[in-house]
Amino acid sequence: MHISDGVLPISVTIGGYVACAALAAWSARRTHSDELPKLAVVTAAFFVASLIHVPFGPTSVHLIIPGLTGALLGPSAFLSIGLGLVLQSLLFQFGGLTALGANALMMGLPALACGWFFQKFKGQTRTRQAVTGGLAGAAGTILAAIILALLLATGGEDFFGVAKIALAAHIPVILIEGGISAFTVGFLARVKPALLQPSFVHLAKRPHG
Amino acid sequence: MADVIHIQMPFWQLSLMVVVPPSILIALVVWLRQLILARSMPGEEPDWSVPPLEAAERGSLLHRWDVRCKIVTILAYSFMVAALQHIGSALVAIAISCLVLVVSRASLSRVTMRLLAIAGFVSMFIVVMPFTVPARDGDTVFVINQMTWLGVNLRGLLLAATIAAKAVAITLLMEPLLSTAPLPVTLQGLSRLGAPEIIGQMVLLSYRYLHVFRHEARRMSAGMQVRGFRKRTDIATLRAVANFLGMLFVRSFERTERVFDAMRARGYKGKMPEQLELKLHGADLLAAGLWMTAGIVLILFDRLG
């Protein structure tokens, strides 16, 4: 769920932009400048992944995958997510212009936290990696939902009700994200374990045909 | 000292009041979405691997406006609109946005798509807020037979409507901001305004590859369907979708290296050639000044009026 324009108090949106710029600068510093064009291409893949809908009973939810992005990209994830949001406003018509900073924080902070969590606890065995990945995926969505609720609550008492409902609406998404992340990490551990290594630099060192 | 005003109302009247506006909204959204889907149905599916980087040459005032002025003005004006507090001034802001739309000759279907994209989030506010906003002194609350816990607070409805109006006013401006210049030019303007150059290049690059990967994803999902895969609510579906994602990532990661090598082979050194020379004319600044004045007048009208 993205916050649209006009919802947040003006001070929060400006604060969001400032915090987002600082974090993006940090994230860019942690990524080698040669790697930035590669990060851009990878972001495109994550973006396409976020367009996929998974059925849930009568409705369907689309993936957000902040947890998975963090697990795979580490500190670069914040930059990738910010970029993803810009693309979203360019292409798929969704983009809070004034709320862009706040939205980037909402998705990017969980990604950073989950990336750290995944690298810290992923261990060696495939099962453990899959379980950790699943936990990271679920935690990413939980954190995003909490940040969304907190941001909405900055509007004052009038917004508490909306914040609670937005929080509750994320529960099915949390389950699906957790499951998908676990299976995806399990798949990558089998097929291309190099992608689960801590740094983006290791990604594609070997020449490809 | 004004207390909370409770207005008793028969059940059917209240339920009508609560149910009708959202259902009209939802029906409208569904109808518009179908209309647009029907218009972009098979046969006309554009080849996304050739991204439409150039906006169609239309040549309105906004197309000729200096891109730096345009970005700064629209961004600052959007913040002004977001700061409005009353429904009246928010409606005026919508009118101004519509005027800009007419001047910029934006594509109506793309604007509608943008509006549809925010419809879900905004209608959540309209449905939820009347019930959850706490009653304060001077509020008007509609209740059924003393059931105060299910009161419809008029102030909540008004607040939600103001938020919706502001969201619509800003969303209407996105199309004039983004599609009145080719994307590389907009990004060039952004980098001239002080954004790091690499950011603009990353946007361009991922914009291009996005279409490639979408194409790939579509091909992969067609393959899955041919093999008999149908989406359901079960673990097997989750596993299949996860493998799909994993494969998408593996392929894209492998591709990045090749893309980057190819770019370097063609002489990429962290910079792309400039699209065109940007020149600032007096008229550009005048337009920016006029628009900003309109925004400031709007804010004053909102706070004082």
PDB file of C-alpha atoms in Angstrom, chain A residues 1-8 10 13-14 17 33-34 36-49 51-57 63 65 68 72-73 79 83 86-87 89-95 97-98 148 152 157-159 161-162 165-166 176 179-180 183-184 187-188 190-192 195 200 203-206 208-209, chain B residues 48 74-75 78-80 82-83 110 113-114 117-119 121-122 124-125 128-129 132-134 136 155 159 162-163 166-167 170-171 174-175 177-178 183 198-199 201-203 205-207 209-211 213-214 217 231-233 235 237-239 241-250 252-260 263-264 268:
ATOM      1  CA  MET A   1       0.000   0.000   0.000  1.00  0.00           C
ATOM      2  CA  HIS A   2       1.352   3.409  -0.872  1.00  0.00           C
ATOM      3  CA  ILE A   3       0.483   6.660   0.792  1.00  0.00           C
ATOM      4  CA  SER A   4      -1.074   9.101  -1.637  1.00  0.00           C
ATOM      5  CA  ASP A   5      -0.669  12.850  -1.688  1.00  0.00           C
ATOM      6  CA  GLY A   6      -2.473  15.109   0.691  1.00  0.00           C
ATOM      7  CA  VAL A   7      -2.708  12.633   3.556  1.00  0.00           C
ATOM      8  CA  LEU A   8       0.362  13.326   5.634  1.00  0.00           C
ATOM      9  CA  ILE A  10       3.360  18.795   5.363  1.00  0.00           C
ATOM     10  CA  THR A  13       6.386  14.796   3.971  1.00  0.00           C
ATOM     11  CA  ILE A  14       9.324  17.213   3.975  1.00  0.00           C
ATOM     12  CA  TYR A  17      12.212  13.658   1.755  1.00  0.00           C
ATOM     13  CA  SER A  33      29.937   3.414  -8.172  1.00  0.00           C
ATOM     14  CA  ASP A  34      30.735   0.898 -10.914  1.00  0.00           C
ATOM     15  CA  LEU A  36      25.235   1.429  -9.861  1.00  0.00           C
ATOM     16  CA  PRO A  37      24.247   0.695 -13.469  1.00  0.00           C
ATOM     17  CA  LYS A  38      23.987  -2.965 -12.529  1.00  0.00           C
ATOM     18  CA  LEU A  39      21.812  -2.066  -9.586  1.00  0.00           C
ATOM     19  CA  ALA A  40      19.543  -0.232 -11.990  1.00  0.00           C
ATOM     20  CA  VAL A  41      19.044  -3.347 -14.101  1.00  0.00           C
ATOM     21  CA  VAL A  42      18.404  -5.482 -11.031  1.00  0.00           C
ATOM     22  CA  THR A  43      15.877  -2.935  -9.806  1.00  0.00           C
ATOM     23  CA  ALA A  44      13.941  -3.464 -13.006  1.00  0.00           C
ATOM     24  CA  ALA A  45      13.673  -7.160 -12.165  1.00  0.00           C
ATOM     25  CA  PHE A  46      12.449  -6.446  -8.640  1.00  0.00           C
ATOM     26  CA  PHE A  47       9.958  -4.040 -10.058  1.00  0.00           C
ATOM     27  CA  VAL A  48       8.554  -6.646 -12.413  1.00  0.00           C
ATOM     28  CA  ALA A  49       8.406  -9.081  -9.496  1.00  0.00           C
ATOM     29  CA  LEU A  51       3.713  -6.623 -10.323  1.00  0.00           C
ATOM     30  CA  ILE A  52       2.883 -10.276  -9.770  1.00  0.00           C
ATOM     31  CA  HIS A  53      -0.416 -10.998  -8.097  1.00  0.00           C
ATOM     32  CA  VAL A  54      -0.920 -13.972  -5.837  1.00  0.00           C
ATOM     33  CA  PRO A  55      -4.469 -15.174  -5.255  1.00  0.00           C
ATOM     34  CA  PHE A  56      -5.715 -15.098  -1.677  1.00  0.00           C
ATOM     35  CA  GLY A  57      -9.198 -16.546  -1.404  1.00  0.00           C
ATOM     36  CA  LEU A  63       3.841  -8.654  -3.792  1.00  0.00           C
ATOM     37  CA  ILE A  65       8.935  -7.868  -1.383  1.00  0.00           C
ATOM     38  CA  LEU A  68      13.476 -10.140  -0.285  1.00  0.00           C
ATOM     39  CA  LEU A  72      19.472  -9.957  -1.909  1.00  0.00           C
ATOM     40  CA  LEU A  73      20.853  -6.433  -2.199  1.00  0.00           C
ATOM     41  CA  LEU A  79      18.543   2.969  -3.422  1.00  0.00           C
ATOM     42  CA  LEU A  83      14.370   3.980  -7.779  1.00  0.00           C
ATOM     43  CA  VAL A  86      10.225   6.715  -9.135  1.00  0.00           C
ATOM     44  CA  LEU A  87       9.644   4.158 -11.881  1.00  0.00           C
ATOM     45  CA  SER A  89       5.213   7.040 -10.779  1.00  0.00           C
ATOM     46  CA  LEU A  90       6.636   7.205 -14.299  1.00  0.00           C
ATOM     47  CA  LEU A  91       5.017   4.111 -15.636  1.00  0.00           C
ATOM     48  CA  PHE A  92       2.232   2.703 -13.612  1.00  0.00           C
ATOM     49  CA  GLN A  93       0.720   5.985 -12.728  1.00  0.00           C
ATOM     50  CA  PHE A  94       1.022   5.460  -9.011  1.00  0.00           C
ATOM     51  CA  GLY A  95       3.171   7.982  -7.325  1.00  0.00           C
ATOM     52  CA  LEU A  97       4.675  13.203  -5.557  1.00  0.00           C
ATOM     53  CA  THR A  98       4.837  14.848  -2.155  1.00  0.00           C
ATOM     54  CA  LEU A 148       2.676   3.053   7.385  1.00  0.00           C
ATOM     55  CA  LEU A 152      -0.676   7.932   9.175  1.00  0.00           C
ATOM     56  CA  GLU A 157      -6.105  11.512  16.602  1.00  0.00           C
ATOM     57  CA  ASP A 158      -8.442  11.690  13.613  1.00  0.00           C
ATOM     58  CA  PHE A 159      -6.227   9.274  11.684  1.00  0.00           C
ATOM     59  CA  GLY A 161      -8.794   4.577  13.012  1.00  0.00           C
ATOM     60  CA  VAL A 162      -7.473   4.537   9.447  1.00  0.00           C
ATOM     61  CA  ILE A 165      -7.410  -0.630   9.524  1.00  0.00           C
ATOM     62  CA  ALA A 166      -4.391  -0.234   7.251  1.00  0.00           C
ATOM     63  CA  ILE A 176       1.984 -14.607   1.471  1.00  0.00           C
ATOM     64  CA  GLY A 179       5.851 -17.963   2.082  1.00  0.00           C
ATOM     65  CA  ILE A 180       7.024 -16.562  -1.233  1.00  0.00           C
ATOM     66  CA  PHE A 183      10.494 -20.499  -1.392  1.00  0.00           C
ATOM     67  CA  THR A 184      12.374 -17.954  -3.483  1.00  0.00           C
ATOM     68  CA  PHE A 187      15.178 -21.792  -5.003  1.00  0.00           C
ATOM     69  CA  LEU A 188      18.123 -19.399  -5.219  1.00  0.00           C
ATOM     70  CA  ARG A 190      19.692 -24.454  -4.923  1.00  0.00           C
ATOM     71  CA  VAL A 191      20.166 -22.763  -8.269  1.00  0.00           C
ATOM     72  CA  LYS A 192      22.543 -19.859  -7.722  1.00  0.00           C
ATOM     73  CA  LEU A 195      23.197 -14.369  -5.170  1.00  0.00           C
ATOM     74  CA  PHE A 200      26.240  -6.896  -4.456  1.00  0.00           C
ATOM     75  CA  LEU A 203      26.869 -11.015  -7.821  1.00  0.00           C
ATOM     76  CA  ALA A 204      28.084 -11.728 -11.265  1.00  0.00           C
ATOM     77  CA  LYS A 205      31.832 -11.902 -11.165  1.00  0.00           C
ATOM     78  CA  ARG A 206      32.060 -14.816 -13.523  1.00  0.00           C
ATOM     79  CA  HIS A 208      28.613 -15.199 -18.878  1.00  0.00           C
ATOM     80  CA  GLY A 209      27.954 -16.257 -22.384  1.00  0.00           C
TER      81      GLY A 209
ATOM     82  CA  TRP B  48       7.462  -2.754 -24.607  1.00  0.00           C
ATOM     83  CA  ILE B  74       5.177  21.767  -9.990  1.00  0.00           C
ATOM     84  CA  LEU B  75       6.973  20.217  -7.030  1.00  0.00           C
ATOM     85  CA  SER B  78       2.252  20.266  -5.044  1.00  0.00           C
ATOM     86  CA  PHE B  79       3.576  20.816  -1.543  1.00  0.00           C
ATOM     87  CA  MET B  80       1.422  23.932  -1.283  1.00  0.00           C
ATOM     88  CA  ALA B  82      -0.766  19.215   0.155  1.00  0.00           C
ATOM     89  CA  ALA B  83      -0.708  21.838   2.893  1.00  0.00           C
ATOM     90  CA  ARG B 110      -3.330   8.189 -18.939  1.00  0.00           C
ATOM     91  CA  MET B 113      -5.231   5.594 -15.134  1.00  0.00           C
ATOM     92  CA  ARG B 114      -3.427   7.740 -12.599  1.00  0.00           C
ATOM     93  CA  ALA B 117      -4.380   4.039  -9.226  1.00  0.00           C
ATOM     94  CA  ILE B 118      -5.030   6.212  -6.187  1.00  0.00           C
ATOM     95  CA  ALA B 119      -8.735   5.317  -6.000  1.00  0.00           C
ATOM     96  CA  PHE B 121      -6.202   4.187  -1.085  1.00  0.00           C
ATOM     97  CA  VAL B 122      -8.362   7.291  -1.143  1.00  0.00           C
ATOM     98  CA  MET B 124     -10.353   3.632   2.129  1.00  0.00           C
ATOM     99  CA  PHE B 125     -10.234   7.032   3.796  1.00  0.00           C
ATOM    100  CA  VAL B 128     -13.297   4.485   7.175  1.00  0.00           C
ATOM    101  CA  MET B 129     -12.891   8.023   8.457  1.00  0.00           C
ATOM    102  CA  THR B 132     -13.397   6.395  13.258  1.00  0.00           C
ATOM    103  CA  VAL B 133     -12.879  10.122  13.698  1.00  0.00           C
ATOM    104  CA  PRO B 134     -13.523  10.891  17.380  1.00  0.00           C
ATOM    105  CA  ARG B 136     -15.283  16.722  19.180  1.00  0.00           C
ATOM    106  CA  ARG B 155     -16.317  16.166  10.176  1.00  0.00           C
ATOM    107  CA  LEU B 159     -11.752  15.533   6.291  1.00  0.00           C
ATOM    108  CA  THR B 162     -10.516  17.131   1.605  1.00  0.00           C
ATOM    109  CA  ILE B 163      -7.754  14.535   1.519  1.00  0.00           C
ATOM    110  CA  LYS B 166      -5.917  17.200  -2.547  1.00  0.00           C
ATOM    111  CA  ALA B 167      -4.762  13.789  -3.763  1.00  0.00           C
ATOM    112  CA  ILE B 170      -1.775  16.614  -7.229  1.00  0.00           C
ATOM    113  CA  THR B 171      -2.291  13.420  -9.205  1.00  0.00           C
ATOM    114  CA  MET B 174       1.728  14.223 -12.607  1.00  0.00           C
ATOM    115  CA  GLU B 175       0.923  13.828 -16.267  1.00  0.00           C
ATOM    116  CA  LEU B 177       5.010  17.083 -15.130  1.00  0.00           C
ATOM    117  CA  LEU B 178       6.222  13.818 -16.619  1.00  0.00           C
ATOM    118  CA  LEU B 183      12.143  11.265 -20.086  1.00  0.00           C
ATOM    119  CA  ILE B 198      24.025   8.774 -11.650  1.00  0.00           C
ATOM    120  CA  ILE B 199      20.451   8.840 -10.310  1.00  0.00           C
ATOM    121  CA  GLN B 201      21.056   7.419 -15.484  1.00  0.00           C
ATOM    122  CA  MET B 202      19.857   4.674 -13.189  1.00  0.00           C
ATOM    123  CA  VAL B 203      16.263   5.689 -13.811  1.00  0.00           C
ATOM    124  CA  LEU B 205      18.549   2.284 -17.473  1.00  0.00           C
ATOM    125  CA  SER B 206      16.015   0.562 -15.273  1.00  0.00           C
ATOM    126  CA  TYR B 207      13.211   2.114 -17.291  1.00  0.00           C
ATOM    127  CA  TYR B 209      15.230  -2.942 -18.755  1.00  0.00           C
ATOM    128  CA  LEU B 210      11.904  -2.944 -17.016  1.00  0.00           C
ATOM    129  CA  HIS B 211      10.196  -3.540 -20.316  1.00  0.00           C
ATOM    130  CA  PHE B 213      11.982  -8.109 -17.982  1.00  0.00           C
ATOM    131  CA  ARG B 214       8.253  -7.636 -18.258  1.00  0.00           C
ATOM    132  CA  ALA B 217       8.047 -12.500 -17.276  1.00  0.00           C
ATOM    133  CA  LYS B 231      -3.098 -19.815  -9.653  1.00  0.00           C
ATOM    134  CA  ARG B 232      -4.925 -20.966  -6.510  1.00  0.00           C
ATOM    135  CA  THR B 233      -4.755 -20.227  -2.818  1.00  0.00           C
ATOM    136  CA  ILE B 235       1.190 -23.827  -1.019  1.00  0.00           C
ATOM    137  CA  THR B 237       0.977 -21.888  -6.051  1.00  0.00           C
ATOM    138  CA  LEU B 238       3.256 -20.067  -3.639  1.00  0.00           C
ATOM    139  CA  ARG B 239       6.070 -22.433  -4.517  1.00  0.00           C
ATOM    140  CA  VAL B 241       5.382 -18.250  -8.035  1.00  0.00           C
ATOM    141  CA  ALA B 242       8.503 -18.251  -5.878  1.00  0.00           C
ATOM    142  CA  ASN B 243      10.395 -20.359  -8.407  1.00  0.00           C
ATOM    143  CA  PHE B 244       9.184 -17.971 -11.073  1.00  0.00           C
ATOM    144  CA  LEU B 245      10.585 -15.010  -9.131  1.00  0.00           C
ATOM    145  CA  GLY B 246      13.820 -16.832  -8.439  1.00  0.00           C
ATOM    146  CA  MET B 247      14.257 -17.574 -12.114  1.00  0.00           C
ATOM    147  CA  LEU B 248      13.514 -13.966 -12.992  1.00  0.00           C
ATOM    148  CA  PHE B 249      16.197 -12.803 -10.555  1.00  0.00           C
ATOM    149  CA  VAL B 250      18.775 -15.305 -11.770  1.00  0.00           C
ATOM    150  CA  SER B 252      18.329 -10.574 -14.599  1.00  0.00           C
ATOM    151  CA  PHE B 253      21.460 -10.811 -12.467  1.00  0.00           C
ATOM    152  CA  GLU B 254      23.188 -12.655 -15.282  1.00  0.00           C
ATOM    153  CA  ARG B 255      22.024 -10.096 -17.727  1.00  0.00           C
ATOM    154  CA  THR B 256      23.324  -7.108 -15.731  1.00  0.00           C
ATOM    155  CA  GLU B 257      26.926  -8.121 -16.252  1.00  0.00           C
ATOM    156  CA  ARG B 258      26.458  -8.462 -20.006  1.00  0.00           C
ATOM    157  CA  VAL B 259      24.630  -5.161 -20.205  1.00  0.00           C
ATOM    158  CA  PHE B 260      27.334  -3.382 -18.301  1.00  0.00           C
ATOM    159  CA  MET B 263      27.928  -0.331 -22.231  1.00  0.00           C
ATOM    160  CA  ARG B 264      31.619  -0.093 -21.378  1.00  0.00           C
ATOM    161  CA  TYR B 268      30.411   4.393 -21.231  1.00  0.00           C
TER     162      TYR B 268
END
